[in-house]
Coordinates of C-alpha atoms in Angstrom, one line a residue:
M1 CA -115.8 102.6 57.8
N2 CA -111.9 103.1 58.4
D3 CA -110.4 105.1 61.5
E4 CA -111.0 108.8 60.4
Q5 CA -112.2 111.3 63.0
S6 CA -114.9 112.1 61.7
P7 CA -116.0 109.8 59.4
L8 CA -118.6 111.4 56.3
F9 CA -121.4 108.5 55.5
T10 CA -123.5 108.2 52.3
P11 CA -127.1 109.2 53.0
E12 CA -127.9 105.9 52.8
V13 CA -126.1 104.9 55.5
Q14 CA -126.3 108.1 57.9
G15 CA -129.8 107.0 56.8
L16 CA -130.4 103.2 58.4
I17 CA -128.3 104.9 61.6
A18 CA -131.4 107.1 62.4
Q19 CA -134.3 103.7 62.3
H20 CA -131.7 101.6 64.3
R21 CA -130.9 102.0 68.0
I22 CA -128.4 98.7 68.4
F23 CA -125.4 98.8 67.0
S24 CA -122.4 97.3 67.6
G25 CA -118.5 97.4 67.4
G26 CA -115.4 97.9 68.8
R27 CA -114.2 100.2 72.0
R28 CA -112.8 102.9 68.4
H29 CA -115.7 102.8 66.1
R30 CA -118.1 103.3 69.3
E31 CA -115.2 106.7 69.6
L32 CA -115.2 107.4 65.9
V33 CA -119.0 107.1 65.5
A34 CA -120.5 108.4 68.8
A35 CA -121.4 111.7 68.4
L36 CA -123.8 110.5 65.3
L37 CA -126.2 107.6 67.2
P38 CA -129.4 108.8 68.5
A39 CA -130.3 109.2 71.8
D40 CA -131.4 106.6 73.0
A41 CA -128.6 104.5 71.1
V42 CA -127.4 100.4 72.9
W43 CA -123.4 99.8 71.5
I44 CA -122.5 96.5 72.1
D45 CA -119.1 95.7 72.5
I46 CA -118.0 93.8 70.1
V47 CA -114.7 91.8 72.7
V48 CA -113.9 87.4 72.7
P49 CA -115.7 85.9 73.4
L50 CA -117.6 86.5 69.9
T51 CA -120.6 83.6 72.1
E52 CA -121.5 86.3 74.8
V53 CA -121.8 88.8 71.3
Y54 CA -124.0 87.1 69.4
H55 CA -125.4 86.4 72.6
Q56 CA -126.6 90.0 73.4
Y57 CA -128.0 90.0 69.8
Q58 CA -129.8 87.8 70.5
E59 CA -131.3 88.5 73.8
L60 CA -132.6 92.3 71.9
N61 CA -134.0 90.2 69.0
E62 CA -133.9 93.8 67.2
P63 CA -131.8 94.8 64.0
V64 CA -127.9 95.9 64.5
L65 CA -126.1 97.9 63.0
V66 CA -122.9 96.6 63.4
F67 CA -119.2 99.4 62.6
A68 CA -116.4 97.4 61.1
S69 CA -112.9 98.4 60.0
G70 CA -112.1 98.6 55.9
D71 CA -114.2 96.2 54.2
P72 CA -116.6 93.6 55.8
L73 CA -116.0 90.8 53.4
F74 CA -112.4 91.3 53.0
F75 CA -111.3 89.1 56.0
G76 CA -114.2 90.7 58.0
Y77 CA -116.5 90.6 61.0
T78 CA -119.0 90.1 58.3
T79 CA -118.0 86.9 57.2
T80 CA -118.5 86.0 60.9
L81 CA -121.8 87.0 61.4
M82 CA -122.6 84.7 57.9
R83 CA -121.1 82.2 59.5
E84 CA -123.1 81.9 62.5
F85 CA -126.5 84.3 60.8
P86 CA -127.3 82.1 58.1
G87 CA -129.2 84.1 56.1
L88 CA -129.8 87.7 58.6
V89 CA -127.2 89.6 57.4
S90 CA -129.1 91.8 55.0
Q91 CA -127.2 94.6 54.0
T92 CA -123.0 95.5 53.6
F93 CA -121.9 98.7 52.8
P94 CA -117.8 98.4 52.3
S95 CA -115.1 101.0 53.2
F96 CA -111.3 100.7 51.4
S97 CA -109.9 97.7 53.6
S98 CA -106.2 98.9 55.0
L99 CA -103.9 97.4 52.5
Q100 CA -106.3 98.6 49.8
M101 CA -105.4 102.1 52.3
L102 CA -101.7 101.0 52.2
A103 CA -100.9 100.3 48.8
H104 CA -102.4 103.7 47.6
S105 CA -100.7 105.6 50.2
L106 CA -97.9 103.8 48.5
R107 CA -99.3 104.3 45.4
L108 CA -98.4 101.0 44.4
P109 CA -100.4 98.3 42.4
Y110 CA -102.2 95.6 44.3
H111 CA -103.7 93.6 41.6
D112 CA -100.9 91.1 41.8
M113 CA -101.2 91.0 45.3
R114 CA -101.1 87.9 47.9
V115 CA -103.0 88.6 50.8
V116 CA -102.1 86.7 54.6
S117 CA -103.8 87.5 57.0
L118 CA -102.2 86.5 60.6
T119 CA -105.1 88.1 62.4
G120 CA -105.5 85.5 65.4
R121 CA -104.3 82.7 62.9
P122 CA -101.5 80.7 61.9
W123 CA -98.7 81.4 59.8
H124 CA -99.5 78.5 58.2
E125 CA -101.0 81.2 54.5
L126 CA -97.1 83.9 55.4
D127 CA -95.0 80.3 55.8
R128 CA -96.8 79.5 52.1
A129 CA -96.6 82.8 50.4
L130 CA -92.5 83.1 50.9
I131 CA -92.0 79.7 50.6
E132 CA -93.4 80.4 46.6
R133 CA -91.2 83.7 46.0
A134 CA -94.4 85.6 45.9
A135 CA -93.4 89.0 45.1
K136 CA -95.6 90.7 47.0
V137 CA -98.2 90.7 50.3
G138 CA -100.5 92.1 52.2
I139 CA -100.3 90.8 56.0
L140 CA -103.2 91.6 58.1
T141 CA -101.5 91.6 62.1
D142 CA -102.3 91.8 65.0
R143 CA -101.1 92.7 68.2
K144 CA -99.1 88.9 68.7
N145 CA -98.2 89.2 65.1
T146 CA -96.5 92.5 65.0
P147 CA -94.5 93.8 62.3
A148 CA -91.1 93.0 64.4
R149 CA -92.3 89.8 64.6
I150 CA -92.9 89.5 61.5
A151 CA -89.7 89.7 59.5
Q152 CA -87.6 88.3 62.4
R153 CA -89.1 84.9 61.7
M154 CA -89.3 86.0 57.6
L155 CA -85.4 86.8 58.4
D156 CA -84.6 83.5 60.6
Y157 CA -85.6 81.9 57.5
G158 CA -83.2 83.4 55.2
Y159 CA -86.3 85.2 53.6
S160 CA -84.3 88.9 54.1
N161 CA -84.7 90.1 50.4
Y162 CA -87.9 91.8 51.7
Q163 CA -89.0 94.9 51.7
M164 CA -91.2 96.0 54.0
H165 CA -94.2 98.5 54.0
I166 CA -95.9 99.5 57.3
G167 CA -99.2 101.2 57.4
V168 CA -100.5 102.9 60.7
R169 CA -104.4 103.7 61.3
L170 CA -105.1 104.3 58.1
G171 CA -107.3 106.8 56.0
G172 CA -107.6 109.2 59.2
N173 CA -105.4 112.2 59.8
R174 CA -103.3 110.3 62.8
E175 CA -101.8 107.7 59.5
E176 CA -98.0 107.0 59.3
V177 CA -96.5 104.2 56.8
Y178 CA -93.0 103.8 56.5
S179 CA -91.0 101.6 54.4
F180 CA -87.9 99.6 55.8
P181 CA -85.9 97.0 55.2
L182 CA -86.5 93.4 57.6
T183 CA -83.1 94.4 59.5
E184 CA -85.1 98.2 60.8
V185 CA -88.0 96.1 61.6
V186 CA -87.4 94.0 64.0
A187 CA -85.9 95.9 67.2
Q188 CA -88.6 98.5 66.6
E189 CA -92.7 98.4 68.3
F190 CA -95.6 99.8 66.1
E191 CA -99.3 101.5 66.8
H192 CA -101.8 98.9 66.7
P193 CA -104.1 99.1 64.6
N194 CA -101.4 98.0 61.6
C195 CA -101.1 96.5 58.7
L196 CA -98.5 95.1 56.9
I197 CA -97.1 95.3 52.6
I198 CA -94.1 93.6 51.8
E199 CA -91.9 93.7 48.7
D200 CA -89.5 91.6 47.1
T201 CA -86.8 93.7 46.2
K202 CA -85.3 91.4 43.5
P203 CA -88.6 89.0 42.0
T204 CA -87.2 86.3 40.3
H205 CA -88.8 83.3 38.2
Y206 CA -89.1 80.6 41.4
A207 CA -89.5 77.1 41.2
A208 CA -89.1 74.4 44.0
P209 CA -85.9 72.4 44.2
I210 CA -86.5 68.9 42.8
G211 CA -84.1 66.6 44.9
L212 CA -82.0 68.0 48.0
H213 CA -78.8 66.4 48.7
E214 CA -78.3 65.1 51.7
L215 CA -75.0 66.6 52.0
D216 CA -76.4 70.0 52.2
F217 CA -78.2 68.2 55.6
F218 CA -76.4 69.2 58.9
P219 CA -76.2 65.1 59.7
L220 CA -76.8 63.5 63.3
N221 CA -74.1 63.4 64.5
G222 CA -71.7 63.7 61.7
R223 CA -73.5 60.7 60.3
V224 CA -74.3 61.8 56.9
K225 CA -75.1 58.3 56.2
M226 CA -78.8 58.7 58.4
I227 CA -80.0 60.8 55.5
T228 CA -81.7 59.5 53.6
K229 CA -80.8 59.7 50.4
M230 CA -82.1 62.0 47.9
P231 CA -83.3 59.4 44.8
V232 CA -84.9 57.6 47.6
R233 CA -86.4 60.3 49.7
L234 CA -88.0 61.7 45.7
V235 CA -89.5 57.6 45.0
S236 CA -91.1 57.8 49.1
L237 CA -92.7 61.0 48.5
S238 CA -93.6 60.2 45.1
L239 CA -95.4 57.7 46.5
L240 CA -96.5 59.3 49.3
E241 CA -99.1 61.1 46.8
L242 CA -98.7 65.1 48.1
E243 CA -100.2 66.8 45.8
H244 CA -104.0 65.6 46.4
R245 CA -103.5 65.7 50.6
R246 CA -103.8 68.2 53.2
S247 CA -101.8 67.2 55.9
F248 CA -98.8 65.1 56.0
W249 CA -97.1 63.5 59.0
D250 CA -93.2 62.1 59.4
V251 CA -92.5 60.1 61.9
G252 CA -88.8 59.7 63.2
F253 CA -87.7 62.7 60.8
C254 CA -84.2 62.5 62.2
T255 CA -82.3 65.4 60.6
G256 CA -85.5 66.7 58.7
S257 CA -84.7 66.1 55.5
V258 CA -88.3 64.1 54.4
S259 CA -90.5 67.6 56.4
I260 CA -88.5 70.1 54.6
E261 CA -88.1 68.6 50.6
A262 CA -91.8 67.6 50.9
K263 CA -93.0 71.6 52.3
L264 CA -90.6 73.3 49.5
R265 CA -92.4 71.2 47.2
Y266 CA -95.9 71.0 48.2
P267 CA -96.0 74.8 50.7
H268 CA -99.7 73.9 51.2
L269 CA -99.5 70.8 53.5
V270 CA -99.6 71.0 57.0
V271 CA -96.3 69.6 58.2
T272 CA -96.0 67.8 61.3
S273 CA -92.6 65.7 62.7
F274 CA -91.3 63.3 65.2
E275 CA -88.5 62.1 66.3
V276 CA -87.8 60.2 69.6
R277 CA -84.3 61.7 70.3
P278 CA -83.4 65.1 71.9
E279 CA -81.1 66.4 68.6
G280 CA -84.1 66.0 66.5
K281 CA -84.8 69.6 68.1
E282 CA -80.8 71.3 66.7
L283 CA -81.0 69.1 63.2
M284 CA -84.5 71.1 62.1
E285 CA -83.8 74.0 63.8
I286 CA -81.0 74.2 61.5
N287 CA -82.2 72.3 58.7
T288 CA -85.4 73.9 57.7
R289 CA -82.9 77.3 58.9
R290 CA -80.6 76.1 55.9
F291 CA -83.7 75.3 53.6
H292 CA -85.7 78.2 54.0
A293 CA -88.8 76.0 54.9
P294 CA -90.9 77.7 57.4
G295 CA -93.5 76.5 59.3
I296 CA -93.4 72.6 60.3
D297 CA -94.6 71.7 63.2
Y298 CA -91.9 69.3 65.3
H299 CA -92.5 67.4 67.9
I300 CA -89.5 65.4 70.1
G301 CA -89.8 62.2 72.0
D302 CA -91.7 58.8 72.0
F303 CA -94.5 58.4 69.0
L304 CA -96.4 56.2 70.4
S305 CA -96.6 58.8 74.3
Q306 CA -98.0 61.5 72.6
D307 CA -100.9 63.2 73.0
L308 CA -102.0 63.8 69.2
D309 CA -105.1 64.5 69.7
A310 CA -104.9 68.9 69.1
L311 CA -102.8 67.4 66.0
P312 CA -104.1 67.8 62.5
R313 CA -105.1 64.2 61.2
P314 CA -102.9 63.0 58.5
E315 CA -104.0 61.9 54.8
A316 CA -100.0 60.2 54.6
A317 CA -97.5 59.4 56.8
F318 CA -94.3 58.8 56.1
I319 CA -92.2 56.7 58.5
G320 CA -88.4 57.0 58.5
G321 CA -87.6 55.2 62.2
H322 CA -89.5 52.8 64.9
G323 CA -88.0 52.2 67.5
G324 CA -88.3 48.0 66.7
R325 CA -91.6 49.2 67.6
L326 CA -93.0 49.6 63.9
I327 CA -96.4 47.4 64.2
E328 CA -97.3 49.8 66.0
F329 CA -96.7 52.9 65.1
V330 CA -98.2 51.5 61.9
E331 CA -101.4 50.1 64.0
R332 CA -101.0 53.8 65.4
L333 CA -100.8 55.8 61.7
T334 CA -103.7 53.0 59.9
T335 CA -106.0 54.7 63.7
L336 CA -105.6 58.4 62.3
M337 CA -106.1 58.4 58.9
G338 CA -108.5 55.7 58.3
E339 CA -109.1 53.7 55.1
D340 CA -108.8 57.1 52.5
G341 CA -104.7 56.8 53.9
V342 CA -101.3 56.7 52.3
L343 CA -98.3 55.1 54.8
V344 CA -94.7 54.5 53.0
F345 CA -92.1 53.4 54.1
N346 CA -88.8 52.0 53.6
S347 CA -87.3 48.5 53.9
V348 CA -83.6 48.3 54.9
S349 CA -83.9 44.2 55.7
S350 CA -85.9 41.4 55.6
E351 CA -86.8 41.4 59.0
T352 CA -88.3 44.8 58.2
L353 CA -90.0 43.6 55.5
D354 CA -91.8 40.8 56.4
L355 CA -92.7 43.1 59.9
F356 CA -94.2 45.7 57.3
R357 CA -96.0 43.6 55.4
E358 CA -97.7 42.0 59.0
A359 CA -98.4 45.6 61.0
I360 CA -100.3 46.4 56.6
K361 CA -102.1 43.6 57.1
R362 CA -103.2 43.4 60.7
V363 CA -105.0 46.6 59.6
G364 CA -106.8 45.4 57.2
W365 CA -104.5 47.8 54.6
H366 CA -103.2 46.8 51.2
I367 CA -99.8 47.0 50.3
S368 CA -100.2 49.8 46.7
Y369 CA -97.1 49.6 45.5
E370 CA -93.5 48.2 45.7
T371 CA -89.2 49.1 44.9
L372 CA -86.7 48.1 45.1
L373 CA -84.0 51.3 45.3
T374 CA -80.3 50.7 45.3
V375 CA -77.9 53.9 46.2
D376 CA -74.7 54.1 44.9
E377 CA -73.0 51.5 47.7
H378 CA -75.6 51.8 49.6
N379 CA -77.2 47.9 50.8
P380 CA -80.2 48.1 48.2
I381 CA -83.9 49.5 49.7
T382 CA -87.3 48.5 49.2
I383 CA -89.8 51.5 49.6
L384 CA -93.4 50.1 50.2
Q385 CA -96.5 52.3 49.7
A386 CA -99.4 50.8 51.9
K387 CA -103.2 52.3 51.6
G388 CA -106.5 51.0 53.0
R389 CA -109.2 49.6 51.1
S390 CA -110.9 52.5 50.4
A391 CA -108.4 54.0 48.5
S392 CA -107.1 54.2 45.5

């Protein structure tokens, strides 16, 4: 259903309402349909924690008619019910989704629109759409991820060429639709529920650059030589095989160059980065904004002392710094990755080269690729790829 004050349902749905005793939905839905429910109706509010809602469904042991907004199979509650109660969702009756209604209010064709949900979800898919320069993105919001917060994030990372269309309480006589540049959205509040469509005002064909020049990065204490050189970075990224991976860890990120190039080249990736130096926070914040690379989850502090349980397990990892504890780094990373992982390391001396070989042998992995690369007047660097026994 939508937010219409006096909802109109088909005769089939009206018949189902008359036949049922147990109903469920949000409190807003209950207000809208109260006059249509039978006198003995029992209503179960859909509120968190949902486990309690499911328990009530099971206790009553009767068919439940659920009211939900929009299309129940479009980021809807029905999808959750189908997962929790396999085979027990017998029928669905769709209305227009909020994004469809917003597009129609704007008379905006939406067949080419990407759709992202920020309703209780992380930024990842919106970041991906922005990095890929999607020309039109529909966004489902919640009370935390508001139009103002979304607009501010887009501006922070340099995506200022979008216009934002905001639909409020769509589908009823209280409907409101607005269109603003992002700079005008950040200072405004909009009633909930709302949804958004962001539209690129200057759409162009875009492909991520192959190779970010190290001189374009904001360096650590002015030390440009600390940044992984572009040719070395590109070979390292190639050996990480990120096109086949979902989660990548950059350990010892320094300026963030490897993390940033990985995120721009492979926007599907969840990138998690670590740096022991406190200066890493400023470097990552400046450089991710400079290169329009949102969504890198970075952590400052000793890698070996950090609690990693809540983080997505790495499927590939790059060791950019190890503080003299290379063997311990290799042991921790390979344990987390398992034998399907891939590890890449750049060695600048024979001592660290021997140490990496020893570490890989100790964990039962093998060196799967090795090459020596010299860039300009810099010292030669050995780039190594290591894999577990089961990785090809």
